[in-house]
Short mmCIF file of N, CA and C in Angstrom, two decimals:
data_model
loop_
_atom_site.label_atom_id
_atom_site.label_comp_id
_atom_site.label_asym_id
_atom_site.label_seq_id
_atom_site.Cartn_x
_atom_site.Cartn_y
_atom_site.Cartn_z
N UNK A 2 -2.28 -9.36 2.51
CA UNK A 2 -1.71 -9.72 3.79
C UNK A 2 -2.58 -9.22 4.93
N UNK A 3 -3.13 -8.13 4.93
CA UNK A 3 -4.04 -7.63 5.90
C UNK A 3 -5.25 -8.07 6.26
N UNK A 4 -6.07 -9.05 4.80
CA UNK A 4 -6.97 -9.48 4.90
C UNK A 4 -6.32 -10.83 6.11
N UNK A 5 -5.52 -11.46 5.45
CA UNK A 5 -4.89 -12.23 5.97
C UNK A 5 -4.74 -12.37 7.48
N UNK A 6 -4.07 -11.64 8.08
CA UNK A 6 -3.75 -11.27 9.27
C UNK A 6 -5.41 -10.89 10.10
N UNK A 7 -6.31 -10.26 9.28
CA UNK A 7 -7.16 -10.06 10.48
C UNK A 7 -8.09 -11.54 10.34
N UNK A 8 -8.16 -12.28 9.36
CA UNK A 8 -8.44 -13.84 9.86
C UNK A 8 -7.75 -14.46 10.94
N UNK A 9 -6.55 -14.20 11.07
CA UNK A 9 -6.26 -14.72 12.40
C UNK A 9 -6.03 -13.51 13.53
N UNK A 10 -7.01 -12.88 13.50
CA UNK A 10 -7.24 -12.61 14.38
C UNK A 10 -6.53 -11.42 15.39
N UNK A 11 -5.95 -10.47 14.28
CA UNK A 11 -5.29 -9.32 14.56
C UNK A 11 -6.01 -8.50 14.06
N UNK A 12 -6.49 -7.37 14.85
CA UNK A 12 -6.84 -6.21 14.12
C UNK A 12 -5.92 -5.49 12.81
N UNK A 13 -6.71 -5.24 11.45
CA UNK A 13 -6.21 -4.77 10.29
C UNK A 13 -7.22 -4.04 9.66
N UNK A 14 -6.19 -3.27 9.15
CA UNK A 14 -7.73 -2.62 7.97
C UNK A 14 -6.55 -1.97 6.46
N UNK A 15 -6.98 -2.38 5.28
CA UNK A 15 -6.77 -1.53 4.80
C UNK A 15 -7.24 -0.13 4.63
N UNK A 16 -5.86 0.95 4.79
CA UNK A 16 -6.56 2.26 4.26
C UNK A 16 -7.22 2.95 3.09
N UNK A 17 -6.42 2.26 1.79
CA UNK A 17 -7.34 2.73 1.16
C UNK A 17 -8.60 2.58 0.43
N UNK A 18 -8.91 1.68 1.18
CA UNK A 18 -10.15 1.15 1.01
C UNK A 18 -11.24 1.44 1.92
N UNK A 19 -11.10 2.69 2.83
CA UNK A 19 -11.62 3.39 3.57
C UNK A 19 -12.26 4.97 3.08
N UNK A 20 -13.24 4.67 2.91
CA UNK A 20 -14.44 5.94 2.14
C UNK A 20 -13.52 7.19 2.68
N UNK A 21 -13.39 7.78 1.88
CA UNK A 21 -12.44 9.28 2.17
C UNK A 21 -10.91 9.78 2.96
N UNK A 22 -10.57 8.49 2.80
CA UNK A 22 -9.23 8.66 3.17
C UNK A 22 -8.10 8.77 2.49
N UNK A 23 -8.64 8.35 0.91
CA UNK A 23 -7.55 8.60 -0.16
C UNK A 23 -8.22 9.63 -1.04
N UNK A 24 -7.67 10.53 -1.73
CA UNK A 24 -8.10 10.95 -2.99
C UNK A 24 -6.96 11.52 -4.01
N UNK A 25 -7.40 11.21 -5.86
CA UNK A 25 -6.90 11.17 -6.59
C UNK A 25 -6.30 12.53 -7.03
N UNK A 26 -5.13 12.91 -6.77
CA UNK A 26 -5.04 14.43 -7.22
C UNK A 26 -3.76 14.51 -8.65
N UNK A 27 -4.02 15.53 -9.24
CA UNK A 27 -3.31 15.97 -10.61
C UNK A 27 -2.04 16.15 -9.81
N UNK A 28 -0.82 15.88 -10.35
CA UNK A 28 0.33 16.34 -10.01
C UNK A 28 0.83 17.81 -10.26
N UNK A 29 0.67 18.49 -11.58
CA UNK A 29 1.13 19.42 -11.92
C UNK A 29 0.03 20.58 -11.39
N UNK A 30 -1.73 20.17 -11.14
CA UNK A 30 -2.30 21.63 -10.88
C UNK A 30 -2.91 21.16 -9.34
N UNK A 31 -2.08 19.92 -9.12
CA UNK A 31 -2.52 19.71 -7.30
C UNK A 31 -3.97 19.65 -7.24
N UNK A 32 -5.15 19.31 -7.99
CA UNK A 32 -6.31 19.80 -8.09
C UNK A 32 -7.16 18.01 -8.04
N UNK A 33 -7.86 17.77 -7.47
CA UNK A 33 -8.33 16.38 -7.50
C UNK A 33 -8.28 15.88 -9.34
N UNK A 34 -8.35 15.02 -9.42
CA UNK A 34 -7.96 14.31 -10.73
C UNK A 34 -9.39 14.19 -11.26
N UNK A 35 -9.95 15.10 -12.13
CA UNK A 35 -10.88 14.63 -13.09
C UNK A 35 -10.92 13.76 -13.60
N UNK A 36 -12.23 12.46 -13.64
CA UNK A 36 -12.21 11.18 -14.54
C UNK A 36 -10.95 10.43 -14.56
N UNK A 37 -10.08 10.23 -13.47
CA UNK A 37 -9.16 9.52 -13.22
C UNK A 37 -9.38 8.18 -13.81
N UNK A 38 -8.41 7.27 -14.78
CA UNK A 38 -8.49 6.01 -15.41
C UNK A 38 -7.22 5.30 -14.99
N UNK A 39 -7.17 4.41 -13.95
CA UNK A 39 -6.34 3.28 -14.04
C UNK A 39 -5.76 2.24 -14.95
N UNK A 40 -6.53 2.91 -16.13
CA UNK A 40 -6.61 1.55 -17.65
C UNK A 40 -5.16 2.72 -17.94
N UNK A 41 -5.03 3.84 -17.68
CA UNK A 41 -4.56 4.86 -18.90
C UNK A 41 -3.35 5.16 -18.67
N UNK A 42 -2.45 4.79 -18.60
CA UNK A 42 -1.03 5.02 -18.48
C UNK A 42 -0.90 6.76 -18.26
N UNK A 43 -0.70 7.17 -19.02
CA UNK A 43 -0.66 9.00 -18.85
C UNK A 43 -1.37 9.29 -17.41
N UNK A 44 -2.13 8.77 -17.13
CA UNK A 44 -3.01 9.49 -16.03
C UNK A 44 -2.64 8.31 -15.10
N UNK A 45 -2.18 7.46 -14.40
CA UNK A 45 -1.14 6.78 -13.78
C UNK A 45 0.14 7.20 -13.38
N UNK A 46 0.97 7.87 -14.87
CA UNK A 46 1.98 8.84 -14.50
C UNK A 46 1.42 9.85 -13.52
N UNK A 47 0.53 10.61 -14.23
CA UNK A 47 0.53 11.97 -13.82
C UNK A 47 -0.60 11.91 -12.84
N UNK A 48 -0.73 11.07 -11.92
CA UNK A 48 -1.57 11.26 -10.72
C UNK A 48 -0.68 11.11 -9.24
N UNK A 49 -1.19 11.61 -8.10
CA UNK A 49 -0.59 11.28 -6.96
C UNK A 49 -2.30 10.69 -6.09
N UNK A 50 -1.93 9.67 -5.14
CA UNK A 50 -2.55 9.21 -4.56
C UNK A 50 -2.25 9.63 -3.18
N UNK A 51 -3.13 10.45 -2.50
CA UNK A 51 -2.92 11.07 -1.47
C UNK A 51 -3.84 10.62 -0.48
N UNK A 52 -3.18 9.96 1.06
CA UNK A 52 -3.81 9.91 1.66
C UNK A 52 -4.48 11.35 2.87
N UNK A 53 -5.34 11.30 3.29
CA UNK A 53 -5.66 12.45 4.52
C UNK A 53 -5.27 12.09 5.79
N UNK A 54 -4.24 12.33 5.95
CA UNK A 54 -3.89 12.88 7.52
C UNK A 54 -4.13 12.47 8.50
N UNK A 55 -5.41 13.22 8.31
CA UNK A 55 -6.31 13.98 9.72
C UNK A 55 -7.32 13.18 9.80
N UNK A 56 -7.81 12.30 8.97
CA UNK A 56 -8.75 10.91 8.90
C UNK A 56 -7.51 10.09 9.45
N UNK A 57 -6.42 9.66 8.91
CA UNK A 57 -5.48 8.80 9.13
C UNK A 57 -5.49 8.43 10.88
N UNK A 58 -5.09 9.99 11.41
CA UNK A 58 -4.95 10.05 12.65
C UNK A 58 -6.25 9.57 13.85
N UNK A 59 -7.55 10.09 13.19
CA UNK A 59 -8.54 9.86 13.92
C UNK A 59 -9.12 7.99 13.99
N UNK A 60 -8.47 7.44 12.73
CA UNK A 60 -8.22 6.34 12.54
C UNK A 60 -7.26 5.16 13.62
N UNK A 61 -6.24 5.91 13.90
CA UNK A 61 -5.79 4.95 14.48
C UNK A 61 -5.96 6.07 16.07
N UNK A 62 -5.96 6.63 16.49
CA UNK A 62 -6.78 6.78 17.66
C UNK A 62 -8.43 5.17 18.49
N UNK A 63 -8.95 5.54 17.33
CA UNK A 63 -9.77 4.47 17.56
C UNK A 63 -9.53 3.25 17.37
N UNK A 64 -8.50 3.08 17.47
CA UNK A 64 -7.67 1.89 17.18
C UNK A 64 -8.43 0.79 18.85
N UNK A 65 -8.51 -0.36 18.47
CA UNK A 65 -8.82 -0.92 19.42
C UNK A 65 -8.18 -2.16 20.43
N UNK A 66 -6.99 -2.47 19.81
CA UNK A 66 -6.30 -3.33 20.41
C UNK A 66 -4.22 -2.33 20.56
N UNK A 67 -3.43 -2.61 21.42
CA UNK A 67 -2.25 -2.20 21.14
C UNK A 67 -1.37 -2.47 19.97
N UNK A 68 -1.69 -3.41 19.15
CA UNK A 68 -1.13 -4.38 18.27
C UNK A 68 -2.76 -4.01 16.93
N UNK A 69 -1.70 -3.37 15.51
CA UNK A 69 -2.99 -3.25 14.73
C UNK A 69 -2.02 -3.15 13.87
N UNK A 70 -2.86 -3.71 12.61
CA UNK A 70 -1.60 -3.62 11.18
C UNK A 70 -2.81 -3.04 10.00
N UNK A 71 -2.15 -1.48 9.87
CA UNK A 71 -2.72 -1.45 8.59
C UNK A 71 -1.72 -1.07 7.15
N UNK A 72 -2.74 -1.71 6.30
CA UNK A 72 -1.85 -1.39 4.77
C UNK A 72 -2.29 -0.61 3.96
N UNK A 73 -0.96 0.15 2.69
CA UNK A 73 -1.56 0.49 1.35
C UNK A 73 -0.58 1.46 1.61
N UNK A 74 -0.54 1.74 0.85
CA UNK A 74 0.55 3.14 -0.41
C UNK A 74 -0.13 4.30 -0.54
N UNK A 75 0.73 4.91 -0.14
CA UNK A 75 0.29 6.39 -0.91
C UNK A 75 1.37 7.37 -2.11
N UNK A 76 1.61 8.59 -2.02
CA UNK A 76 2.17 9.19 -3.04
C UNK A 76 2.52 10.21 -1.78
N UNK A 77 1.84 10.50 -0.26
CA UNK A 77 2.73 11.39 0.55
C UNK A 77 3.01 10.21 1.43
N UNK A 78 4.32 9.08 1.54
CA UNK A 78 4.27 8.27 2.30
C UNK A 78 4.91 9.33 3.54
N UNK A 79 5.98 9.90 3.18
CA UNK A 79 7.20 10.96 4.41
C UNK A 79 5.46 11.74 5.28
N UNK A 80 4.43 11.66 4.86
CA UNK A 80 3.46 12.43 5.46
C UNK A 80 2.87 11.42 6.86
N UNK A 81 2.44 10.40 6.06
CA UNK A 81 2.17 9.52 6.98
C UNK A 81 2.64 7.97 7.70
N UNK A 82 4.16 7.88 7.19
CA UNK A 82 5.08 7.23 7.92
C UNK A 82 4.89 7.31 9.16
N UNK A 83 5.68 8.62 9.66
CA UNK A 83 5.25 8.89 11.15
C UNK A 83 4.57 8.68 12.15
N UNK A 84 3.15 8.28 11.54
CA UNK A 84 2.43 7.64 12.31
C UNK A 84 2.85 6.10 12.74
N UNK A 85 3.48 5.36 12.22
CA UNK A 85 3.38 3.94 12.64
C UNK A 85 4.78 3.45 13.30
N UNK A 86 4.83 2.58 13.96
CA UNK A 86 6.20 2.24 15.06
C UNK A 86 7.01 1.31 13.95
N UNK A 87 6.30 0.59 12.86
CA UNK A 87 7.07 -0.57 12.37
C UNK A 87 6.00 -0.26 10.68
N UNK A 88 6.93 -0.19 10.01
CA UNK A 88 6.77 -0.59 8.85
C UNK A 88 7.15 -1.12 7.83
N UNK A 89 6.80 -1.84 7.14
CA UNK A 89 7.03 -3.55 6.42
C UNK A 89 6.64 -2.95 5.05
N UNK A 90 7.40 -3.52 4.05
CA UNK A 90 7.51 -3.72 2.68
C UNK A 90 6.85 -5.25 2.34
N UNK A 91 6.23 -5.39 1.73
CA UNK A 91 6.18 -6.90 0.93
C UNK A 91 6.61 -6.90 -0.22
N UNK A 92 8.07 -7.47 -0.22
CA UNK A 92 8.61 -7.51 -1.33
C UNK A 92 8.48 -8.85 -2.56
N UNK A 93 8.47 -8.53 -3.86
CA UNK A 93 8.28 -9.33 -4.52
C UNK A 93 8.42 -9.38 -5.67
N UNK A 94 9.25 -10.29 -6.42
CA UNK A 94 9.95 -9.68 -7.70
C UNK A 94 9.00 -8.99 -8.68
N UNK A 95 9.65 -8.32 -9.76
CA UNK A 95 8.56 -8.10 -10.81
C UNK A 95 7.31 -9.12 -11.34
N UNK A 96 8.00 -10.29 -11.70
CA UNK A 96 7.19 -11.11 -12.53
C UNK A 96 5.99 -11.51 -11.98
N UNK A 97 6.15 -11.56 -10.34
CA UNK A 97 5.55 -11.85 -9.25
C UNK A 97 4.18 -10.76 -8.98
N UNK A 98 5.22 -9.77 -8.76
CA UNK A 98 4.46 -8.12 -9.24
C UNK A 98 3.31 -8.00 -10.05
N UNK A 99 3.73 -8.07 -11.73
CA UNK A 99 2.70 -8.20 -12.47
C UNK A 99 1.99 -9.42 -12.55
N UNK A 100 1.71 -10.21 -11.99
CA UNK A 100 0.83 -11.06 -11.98
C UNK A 100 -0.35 -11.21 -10.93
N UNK A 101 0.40 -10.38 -9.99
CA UNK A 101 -0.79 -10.36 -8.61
C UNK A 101 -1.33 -8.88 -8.98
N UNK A 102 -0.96 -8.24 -9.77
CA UNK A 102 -1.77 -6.71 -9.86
C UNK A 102 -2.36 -7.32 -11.32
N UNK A 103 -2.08 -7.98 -12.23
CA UNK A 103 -3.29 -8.39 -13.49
C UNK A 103 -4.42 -9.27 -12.75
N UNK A 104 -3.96 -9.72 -11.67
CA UNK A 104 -5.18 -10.99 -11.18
C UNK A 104 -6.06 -10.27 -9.67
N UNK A 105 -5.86 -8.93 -9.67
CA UNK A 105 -6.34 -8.62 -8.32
C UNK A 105 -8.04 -8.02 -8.57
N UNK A 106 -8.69 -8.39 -7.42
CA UNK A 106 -10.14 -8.05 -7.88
C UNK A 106 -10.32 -6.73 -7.83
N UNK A 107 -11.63 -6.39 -8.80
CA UNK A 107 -11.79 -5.24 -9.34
C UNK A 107 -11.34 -4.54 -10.49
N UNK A 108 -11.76 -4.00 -11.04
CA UNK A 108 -11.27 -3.77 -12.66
C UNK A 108 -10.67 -2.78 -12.55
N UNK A 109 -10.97 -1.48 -11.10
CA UNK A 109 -10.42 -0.69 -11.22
C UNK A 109 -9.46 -0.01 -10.49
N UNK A 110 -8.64 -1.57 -9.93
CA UNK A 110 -7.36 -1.16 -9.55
C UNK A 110 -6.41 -0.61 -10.08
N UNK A 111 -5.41 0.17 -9.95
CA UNK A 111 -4.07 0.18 -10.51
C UNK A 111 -3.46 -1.02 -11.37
N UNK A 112 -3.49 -1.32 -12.28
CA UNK A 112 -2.83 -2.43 -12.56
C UNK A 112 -3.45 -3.46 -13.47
N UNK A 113 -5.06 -2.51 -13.71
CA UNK A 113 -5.40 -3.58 -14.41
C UNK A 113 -5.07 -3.78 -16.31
N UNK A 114 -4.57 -2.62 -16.96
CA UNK A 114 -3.91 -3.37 -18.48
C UNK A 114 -2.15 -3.32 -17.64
N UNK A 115 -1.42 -4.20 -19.04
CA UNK A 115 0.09 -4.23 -18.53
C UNK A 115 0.47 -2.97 -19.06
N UNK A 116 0.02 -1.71 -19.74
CA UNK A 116 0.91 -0.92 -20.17
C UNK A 116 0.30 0.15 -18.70
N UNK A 117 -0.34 0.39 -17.77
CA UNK A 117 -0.16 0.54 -16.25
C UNK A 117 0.29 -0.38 -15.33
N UNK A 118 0.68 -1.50 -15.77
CA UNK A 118 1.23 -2.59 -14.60
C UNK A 118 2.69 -2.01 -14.63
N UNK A 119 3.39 -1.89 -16.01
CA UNK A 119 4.51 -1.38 -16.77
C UNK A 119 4.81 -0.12 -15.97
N UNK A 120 3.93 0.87 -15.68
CA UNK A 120 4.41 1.81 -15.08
C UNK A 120 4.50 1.76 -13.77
N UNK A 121 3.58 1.11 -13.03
CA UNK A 121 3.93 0.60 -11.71
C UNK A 121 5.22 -0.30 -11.53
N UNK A 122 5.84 -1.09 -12.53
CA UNK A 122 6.83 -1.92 -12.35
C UNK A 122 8.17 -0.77 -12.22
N UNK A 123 7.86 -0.04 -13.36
CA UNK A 123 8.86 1.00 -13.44
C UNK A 123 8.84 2.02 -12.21
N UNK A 124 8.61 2.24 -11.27
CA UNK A 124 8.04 2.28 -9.88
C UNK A 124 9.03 2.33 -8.77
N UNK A 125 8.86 0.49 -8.92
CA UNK A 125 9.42 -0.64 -8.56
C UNK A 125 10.40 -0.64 -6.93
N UNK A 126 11.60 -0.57 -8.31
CA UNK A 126 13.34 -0.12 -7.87
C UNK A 126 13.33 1.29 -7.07
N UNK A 127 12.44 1.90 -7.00
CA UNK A 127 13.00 3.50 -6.71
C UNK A 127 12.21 3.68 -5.19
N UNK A 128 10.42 2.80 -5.61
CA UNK A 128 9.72 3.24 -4.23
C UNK A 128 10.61 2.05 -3.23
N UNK A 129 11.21 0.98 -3.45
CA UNK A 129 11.99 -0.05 -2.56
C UNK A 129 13.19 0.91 -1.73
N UNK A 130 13.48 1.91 -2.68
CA UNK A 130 15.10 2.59 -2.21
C UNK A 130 14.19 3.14 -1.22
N UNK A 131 13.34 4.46 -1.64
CA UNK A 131 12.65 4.67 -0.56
C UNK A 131 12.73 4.52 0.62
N UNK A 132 11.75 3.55 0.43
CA UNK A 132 11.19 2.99 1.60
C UNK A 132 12.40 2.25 2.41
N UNK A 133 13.07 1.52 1.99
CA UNK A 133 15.11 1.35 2.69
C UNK A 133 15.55 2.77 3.26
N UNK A 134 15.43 3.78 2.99
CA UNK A 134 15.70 4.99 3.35
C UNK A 134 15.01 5.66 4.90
N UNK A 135 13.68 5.05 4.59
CA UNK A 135 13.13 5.33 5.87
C UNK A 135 12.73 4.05 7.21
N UNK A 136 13.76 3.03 6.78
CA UNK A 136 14.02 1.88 7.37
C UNK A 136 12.92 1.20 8.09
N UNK A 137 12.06 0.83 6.94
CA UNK A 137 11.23 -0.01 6.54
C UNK A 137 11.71 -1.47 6.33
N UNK A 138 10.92 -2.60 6.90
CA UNK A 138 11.33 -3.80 6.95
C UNK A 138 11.06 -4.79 5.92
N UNK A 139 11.84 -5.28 4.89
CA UNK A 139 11.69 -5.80 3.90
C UNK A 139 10.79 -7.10 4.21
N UNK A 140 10.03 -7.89 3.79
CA UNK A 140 9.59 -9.41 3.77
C UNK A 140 9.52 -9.83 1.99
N UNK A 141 9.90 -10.90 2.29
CA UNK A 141 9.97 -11.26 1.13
C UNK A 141 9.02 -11.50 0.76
N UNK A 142 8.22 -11.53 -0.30
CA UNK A 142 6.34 -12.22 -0.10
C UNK A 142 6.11 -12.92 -1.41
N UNK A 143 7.02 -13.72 -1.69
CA UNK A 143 7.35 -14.78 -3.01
C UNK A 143 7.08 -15.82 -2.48
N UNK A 144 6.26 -15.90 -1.48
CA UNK A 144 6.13 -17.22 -0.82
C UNK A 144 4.66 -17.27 -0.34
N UNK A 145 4.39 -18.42 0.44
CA UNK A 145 3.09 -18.26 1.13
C UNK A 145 2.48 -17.45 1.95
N UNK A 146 1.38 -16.91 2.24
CA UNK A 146 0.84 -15.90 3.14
C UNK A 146 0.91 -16.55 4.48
N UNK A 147 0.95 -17.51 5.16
CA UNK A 147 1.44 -17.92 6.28
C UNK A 147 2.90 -17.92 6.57
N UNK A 148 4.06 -18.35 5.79
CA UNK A 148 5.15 -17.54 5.70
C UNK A 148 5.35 -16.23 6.25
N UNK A 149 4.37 -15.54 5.00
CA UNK A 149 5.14 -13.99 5.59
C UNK A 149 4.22 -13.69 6.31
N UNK A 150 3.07 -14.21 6.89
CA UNK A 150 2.43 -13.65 8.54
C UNK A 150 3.64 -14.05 9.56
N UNK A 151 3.65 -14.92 9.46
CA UNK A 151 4.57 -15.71 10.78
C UNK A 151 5.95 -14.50 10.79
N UNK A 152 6.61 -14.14 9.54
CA UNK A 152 7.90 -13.00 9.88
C UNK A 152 7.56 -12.12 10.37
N UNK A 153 6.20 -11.36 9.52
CA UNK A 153 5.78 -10.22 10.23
C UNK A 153 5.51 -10.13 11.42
N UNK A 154 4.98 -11.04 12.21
CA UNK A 154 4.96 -11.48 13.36
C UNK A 154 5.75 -11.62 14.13
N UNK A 155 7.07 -12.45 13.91
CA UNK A 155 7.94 -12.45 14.53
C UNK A 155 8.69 -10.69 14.95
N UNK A 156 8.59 -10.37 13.68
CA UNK A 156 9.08 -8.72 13.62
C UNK A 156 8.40 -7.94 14.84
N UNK A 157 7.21 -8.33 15.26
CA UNK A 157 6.38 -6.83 16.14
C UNK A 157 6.43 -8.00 17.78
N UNK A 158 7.49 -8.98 17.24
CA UNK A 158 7.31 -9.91 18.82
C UNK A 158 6.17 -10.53 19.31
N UNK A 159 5.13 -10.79 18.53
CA UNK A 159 4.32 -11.99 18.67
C UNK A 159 4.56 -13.37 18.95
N UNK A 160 5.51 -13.66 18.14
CA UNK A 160 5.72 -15.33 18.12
C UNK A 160 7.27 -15.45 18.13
#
């Protein structure tokens, strides 16, 4: 969606796709994640994806228009929620789910065998409550990417 949106012409960026703004840490010794594998279920469980802060912040400081949409997940979202006025869910059933994380480029996304898609699905239901909790705006995104630009849009009063 972000790629999306900055084709027409809104400033976007994904974050974690920004050199040092995420890193992979162990859950139980808090310690960056040695040889982290996205193929490996166990180490999927037992990782947190943490964004930085203090990059985050210096990030949207340099922000260049009033109106900027960026995306991606983390594992401290209550950390960096705060920062943003409006935040959007793209919701989308499971089946939907695992098919756009088996078909997404790069081998070494999250998601690329189903027994880590499986644990991301299992996920699912709980990061949605979440994120409902901190009244986050659902879109449905079972549909076309012009669709859900145009809601999102409508949502921040564009159109």
């Amino acid at each position: 969606m972000g790629k999306h949106l900055k084709k027409m012409g809104y400033e976007s960026s994904d974050i974690e796709n920004i050199k040092g703004m995420f890193e992979m840490y162990h859950k139980e010794s808090k310690n960056i994640f040695e040889n982290y594998d996205n193929a490996n279920p166990e180490h999927v469980k037992n990782a947190e994806w943490i964004c930085n802060t203090e990059k985050l912040e210096l990030l949207l400081k340099s922000q260049k228009s009033n109106l900027a949409f960026y995306s991606g997940i983390a594992s401290n979202m209550n950390d960096i929620l705060p920062f943003f006025d409006k935040k959007f869910v793209l919701l989308l059933n499971s089946q939907t789910l695992n098919e756009r994380l088996k078909n997404r480029e790069g081998t070494s996304d999250i998601g690329n065998t189903q027994e880590s898609r499986d644990v991301v699905l299992g996920w699912k239901d709980w990061w949605e409550g979440e994120m409902k909790k901190r009244n986050a705006i659902f879109v449905n995104a079972n549909r076309p990417l012009d669709e859900i630009s145009k809601e999102i849009l409508r949502e921040v009063n564009c159109i």
